[in-house]
């Protein structure tokens, strides 16, 4: 992970694996309220591990997520903004650098 602090403006350029996340909006009603730790990520999915140990695949493009950055800081992100593979998101950051 980068040494830079995660903010709403740069979260797409950071590693999401390891962050706690909650689905706060979705076109699929059963996904709303799903909360867990990001354990893997693909271009189109976040794979979450819930507190009960169950793993859930959540489509990025149909959800809005709340990422828990610290005890006090949360960032809300539209799934479309992160609907790229981690490598593609990092390349976009490097090109602007």
mmCIF file with all atom_site columns, C-alpha atoms in Angstrom:
data_model
loop_
_atom_site.group_PDB
_atom_site.id
_atom_site.type_symbol
_atom_site.label_atom_id
_atom_site.label_alt_id
_atom_site.label_comp_id
_atom_site.label_asym_id
_atom_site.label_entity_id
_atom_site.label_seq_id
_atom_site.pdbx_PDB_ins_code
_atom_site.Cartn_x
_atom_site.Cartn_y
_atom_site.Cartn_z
_atom_site.occupancy
_atom_site.B_iso_or_equiv
_atom_site.pdbx_formal_charge
_atom_site.auth_seq_id
_atom_site.auth_comp_id
_atom_site.auth_asym_id
_atom_site.auth_atom_id
_atom_site.pdbx_PDB_model_num
ATOM 1  C CA . UNK A 1 1  ? 0.000   0.000   0.000   1.00 0.00 ? 1  UNK A CA 1
ATOM 2  C CA . UNK A 1 2  ? 1.127   3.519   -0.656  1.00 0.00 ? 2  UNK A CA 1
ATOM 3  C CA . UNK A 1 3  ? 2.457   5.716   2.147   1.00 0.00 ? 3  UNK A CA 1
ATOM 4  C CA . UNK A 1 4  ? -0.012  8.412   1.107   1.00 0.00 ? 4  UNK A CA 1
ATOM 5  C CA . UNK A 1 5  ? -3.064  8.862   3.287   1.00 0.00 ? 5  UNK A CA 1
ATOM 6  C CA . UNK A 1 6  ? -6.269  7.502   1.758   1.00 0.00 ? 6  UNK A CA 1
ATOM 7  C CA . UNK A 1 7  ? -8.734  10.290  0.906   1.00 0.00 ? 7  UNK A CA 1
ATOM 8  C CA . UNK A 1 8  ? -11.945 10.466  -1.143  1.00 0.00 ? 8  UNK A CA 1
ATOM 9  C CA . UNK A 1 9  ? -9.907  11.899  -4.019  1.00 0.00 ? 9  UNK A CA 1
ATOM 10 C CA . UNK A 1 10 ? -7.303  9.133   -4.146  1.00 0.00 ? 10 UNK A CA 1
ATOM 11 C CA . UNK A 1 11 ? -8.982  5.980   -2.834  1.00 0.00 ? 11 UNK A CA 1
ATOM 12 C CA . UNK A 1 12 ? -9.202  4.557   -6.372  1.00 0.00 ? 12 UNK A CA 1
ATOM 13 C CA . UNK A 1 13 ? -5.390  4.533   -6.534  1.00 0.00 ? 13 UNK A CA 1
ATOM 14 C CA . UNK A 1 14 ? -5.010  2.574   -3.297  1.00 0.00 ? 14 UNK A CA 1
ATOM 15 C CA . UNK A 1 15 ? -5.076  -1.099  -2.463  1.00 0.00 ? 15 UNK A CA 1
ATOM 16 C CA . UNK A 1 16 ? -8.578  -2.003  -1.290  1.00 0.00 ? 16 UNK A CA 1
ATOM 17 C CA . UNK A 1 17 ? -7.683  -5.442  0.054   1.00 0.00 ? 17 UNK A CA 1
ATOM 18 C CA . UNK A 1 18 ? -7.708  -5.358  3.827   1.00 0.00 ? 18 UNK A CA 1
ATOM 19 C CA . UNK A 1 19 ? -10.190 -2.499  4.158   1.00 0.00 ? 19 UNK A CA 1
ATOM 20 C CA . UNK A 1 20 ? -13.533 -2.901  5.926   1.00 0.00 ? 20 UNK A CA 1
ATOM 21 C CA . UNK A 1 21 ? -16.438 -2.035  3.635   1.00 0.00 ? 21 UNK A CA 1
ATOM 22 C CA . UNK A 1 22 ? -20.225 -1.892  3.659   1.00 0.00 ? 22 UNK A CA 1
ATOM 23 C CA . UNK A 1 23 ? -22.614 -1.876  0.703   1.00 0.00 ? 23 UNK A CA 1
ATOM 24 C CA . UNK A 1 24 ? -24.899 1.121   1.284   1.00 0.00 ? 24 UNK A CA 1
ATOM 25 C CA . UNK A 1 25 ? -26.738 1.180   -2.071  1.00 0.00 ? 25 UNK A CA 1
ATOM 26 C CA . UNK A 1 26 ? -27.267 -1.454  -4.732  1.00 0.00 ? 26 UNK A CA 1
ATOM 27 C CA . UNK A 1 27 ? -29.641 -2.328  -7.545  1.00 0.00 ? 27 UNK A CA 1
ATOM 28 C CA . UNK A 1 28 ? -29.632 -5.803  -5.938  1.00 0.00 ? 28 UNK A CA 1
ATOM 29 C CA . UNK A 1 29 ? -31.545 -5.331  -2.642  1.00 0.00 ? 29 UNK A CA 1
ATOM 30 C CA . UNK A 1 30 ? -29.986 -8.380  -0.948  1.00 0.00 ? 30 UNK A CA 1
ATOM 31 C CA . UNK A 1 31 ? -26.544 -6.747  -1.112  1.00 0.00 ? 31 UNK A CA 1
ATOM 32 C CA . UNK A 1 32 ? -27.538 -3.606  0.814   1.00 0.00 ? 32 UNK A CA 1
ATOM 33 C CA . UNK A 1 33 ? -26.063 -3.789  4.302   1.00 0.00 ? 33 UNK A CA 1
ATOM 34 C CA . UNK A 1 34 ? -23.487 -6.462  3.479   1.00 0.00 ? 34 UNK A CA 1
ATOM 35 C CA . UNK A 1 35 ? -20.403 -5.604  5.519   1.00 0.00 ? 35 UNK A CA 1
ATOM 36 C CA . UNK A 1 36 ? -17.016 -7.282  5.679   1.00 0.00 ? 36 UNK A CA 1
ATOM 37 C CA . UNK A 1 37 ? -13.322 -7.145  4.939   1.00 0.00 ? 37 UNK A CA 1
ATOM 38 C CA . UNK A 1 38 ? -12.088 -6.980  1.347   1.00 0.00 ? 38 UNK A CA 1
ATOM 39 C CA . UNK A 1 39 ? -10.018 -10.149 0.886   1.00 0.00 ? 39 UNK A CA 1
ATOM 40 C CA . UNK A 1 40 ? -9.682  -10.078 -2.900  1.00 0.00 ? 40 UNK A CA 1
ATOM 41 C CA . UNK A 1 41 ? -10.581 -7.946  -5.871  1.00 0.00 ? 41 UNK A CA 1
ATOM 42 C CA . UNK A 1 42 ? -11.083 -8.386  -9.592  1.00 0.00 ? 42 UNK A CA 1
ATOM 43 C CA . UNK A 1 43 ? -11.974 -5.861  -12.266 1.00 0.00 ? 43 UNK A CA 1
ATOM 44 C CA . UNK A 1 44 ? -15.685 -6.310  -11.583 1.00 0.00 ? 44 UNK A CA 1
ATOM 45 C CA . UNK A 1 45 ? -15.935 -7.751  -8.067  1.00 0.00 ? 45 UNK A CA 1
ATOM 46 C CA . UNK A 1 46 ? -14.964 -7.168  -4.466  1.00 0.00 ? 46 UNK A CA 1
ATOM 47 C CA . UNK A 1 47 ? -14.720 -10.413 -2.507  1.00 0.00 ? 47 UNK A CA 1
ATOM 48 C CA . UNK A 1 48 ? -15.658 -9.808  1.109   1.00 0.00 ? 48 UNK A CA 1
ATOM 49 C CA . UNK A 1 49 ? -15.212 -11.997 4.148   1.00 0.00 ? 49 UNK A CA 1
ATOM 50 C CA . UNK A 1 50 ? -18.064 -11.481 6.577   1.00 0.00 ? 50 UNK A CA 1
ATOM 51 C CA . UNK A 1 51 ? -17.714 -11.721 10.367  1.00 0.00 ? 51 UNK A CA 1
ATOM 52 C CA . UNK A 1 52 ? -19.187 -15.239 10.273  1.00 0.00 ? 52 UNK A CA 1
ATOM 53 C CA . UNK A 1 53 ? -16.405 -16.343 7.892   1.00 0.00 ? 53 UNK A CA 1
ATOM 54 C CA . UNK A 1 54 ? -18.671 -16.519 4.845   1.00 0.00 ? 54 UNK A CA 1
ATOM 55 C CA . UNK A 1 55 ? -17.309 -15.046 1.607   1.00 0.00 ? 55 UNK A CA 1
ATOM 56 C CA . UNK A 1 56 ? -19.459 -12.914 -0.670  1.00 0.00 ? 56 UNK A CA 1
ATOM 57 C CA . UNK A 1 57 ? -18.752 -11.685 -4.198  1.00 0.00 ? 57 UNK A CA 1
ATOM 58 C CA . UNK A 1 58 ? -20.082 -8.151  -4.658  1.00 0.00 ? 58 UNK A CA 1
ATOM 59 C CA . UNK A 1 59 ? -20.310 -6.591  -8.144  1.00 0.00 ? 59 UNK A CA 1
ATOM 60 C CA . UNK A 1 60 ? -18.672 -3.169  -8.131  1.00 0.00 ? 60 UNK A CA 1
ATOM 61 C CA . UNK A 1 61 ? -20.729 -1.546  -10.882 1.00 0.00 ? 61 UNK A CA 1
ATOM 62 C CA . UNK A 1 62 ? -24.141 -1.917  -9.203  1.00 0.00 ? 62 UNK A CA 1
ATOM 63 C CA . UNK A 1 63 ? -23.167 -0.785  -5.692  1.00 0.00 ? 63 UNK A CA 1
ATOM 64 C CA . UNK A 1 64 ? -22.166 2.201   -3.624  1.00 0.00 ? 64 UNK A CA 1
ATOM 65 C CA . UNK A 1 65 ? -19.647 1.358   -0.906  1.00 0.00 ? 65 UNK A CA 1
ATOM 66 C CA . UNK A 1 66 ? -18.676 2.868   2.429   1.00 0.00 ? 66 UNK A CA 1
ATOM 67 C CA . UNK A 1 67 ? -15.012 2.123   3.176   1.00 0.00 ? 67 UNK A CA 1
ATOM 68 C CA . UNK A 1 68 ? -13.903 2.321   6.805   1.00 0.00 ? 68 UNK A CA 1
ATOM 69 C CA . UNK A 1 69 ? -10.454 3.913   6.716   1.00 0.00 ? 69 UNK A CA 1
ATOM 70 C CA . UNK A 1 70 ? -10.078 4.353   10.481  1.00 0.00 ? 70 UNK A CA 1
ATOM 71 C CA . UNK A 1 71 ? -12.256 4.528   13.573  1.00 0.00 ? 71 UNK A CA 1
ATOM 72 C CA . UNK A 1 72 ? -13.350 8.046   12.613  1.00 0.00 ? 72 UNK A CA 1
ATOM 73 C CA . UNK A 1 73 ? -12.949 8.157   8.831   1.00 0.00 ? 73 UNK A CA 1
ATOM 74 C CA . UNK A 1 74 ? -15.235 6.652   6.229   1.00 0.00 ? 74 UNK A CA 1
ATOM 75 C CA . UNK A 1 75 ? -15.254 7.187   2.483   1.00 0.00 ? 75 UNK A CA 1
ATOM 76 C CA . UNK A 1 76 ? -18.273 6.628   0.239   1.00 0.00 ? 76 UNK A CA 1
ATOM 77 C CA . UNK A 1 77 ? -17.402 5.460   -3.281  1.00 0.00 ? 77 UNK A CA 1
ATOM 78 C CA . UNK A 1 78 ? -19.570 4.636   -6.284  1.00 0.00 ? 78 UNK A CA 1
ATOM 79 C CA . UNK A 1 79 ? -18.626 1.211   -7.564  1.00 0.00 ? 79 UNK A CA 1
ATOM 80 C CA . UNK A 1 80 ? -18.244 2.546   -11.109 1.00 0.00 ? 80 UNK A CA 1
ATOM 81 C CA . UNK A 1 81 ? -15.313 4.642   -9.892  1.00 0.00 ? 81 UNK A CA 1
ATOM 82 C CA . UNK A 1 82 ? -13.382 1.543   -8.828  1.00 0.00 ? 82 UNK A CA 1
ATOM 83 C CA . UNK A 1 83 ? -14.678 -0.869  -11.490 1.00 0.00 ? 83 UNK A CA 1
ATOM 84 C CA . UNK A 1 84 ? -11.211 -1.513  -12.871 1.00 0.00 ? 84 UNK A CA 1
ATOM 85 C CA . UNK A 1 85 ? -8.575  -4.033  -11.938 1.00 0.00 ? 85 UNK A CA 1
ATOM 86 C CA . UNK A 1 86 ? -6.147  -2.834  -9.259  1.00 0.00 ? 86 UNK A CA 1
ATOM 87 C CA . UNK A 1 87 ? -3.393  -2.706  -11.896 1.00 0.00 ? 87 UNK A CA 1
ATOM 88 C CA . UNK A 1 88 ? -5.472  -0.490  -14.197 1.00 0.00 ? 88 UNK A CA 1
ATOM 89 C CA . UNK A 1 89 ? -6.259  1.895   -11.338 1.00 0.00 ? 89 UNK A CA 1
ATOM 90 C CA . UNK A 1 90 ? -2.568  2.181   -10.440 1.00 0.00 ? 90 UNK A CA 1
ATOM 91 C CA . UNK A 1 91 ? -1.553  2.746   -14.072 1.00 0.00 ? 91 UNK A CA 1
ATOM 92 C CA . UNK A 1 92 ? -3.996  5.651   -14.260 1.00 0.00 ? 92 UNK A CA 1
ATOM 93 C CA . UNK A 1 93 ? -2.359  7.160   -11.183 1.00 0.00 ? 93 UNK A CA 1
ATOM 94 C CA . UNK A 1 94 ? 1.158   6.708   -12.570 1.00 0.00 ? 94 UNK A CA 1
ATOM 95 C CA . UNK A 1 95 ? 0.240   8.310   -15.919 1.00 0.00 ? 95 UNK A CA 1
ATOM 96 C CA . UNK A 1 96 ? -0.916  11.465  -14.134 1.00 0.00 ? 96 UNK A CA 1
ATOM 97 C CA . UNK A 1 97 ? 2.251   11.525  -12.042 1.00 0.00 ? 97 UNK A CA 1
#
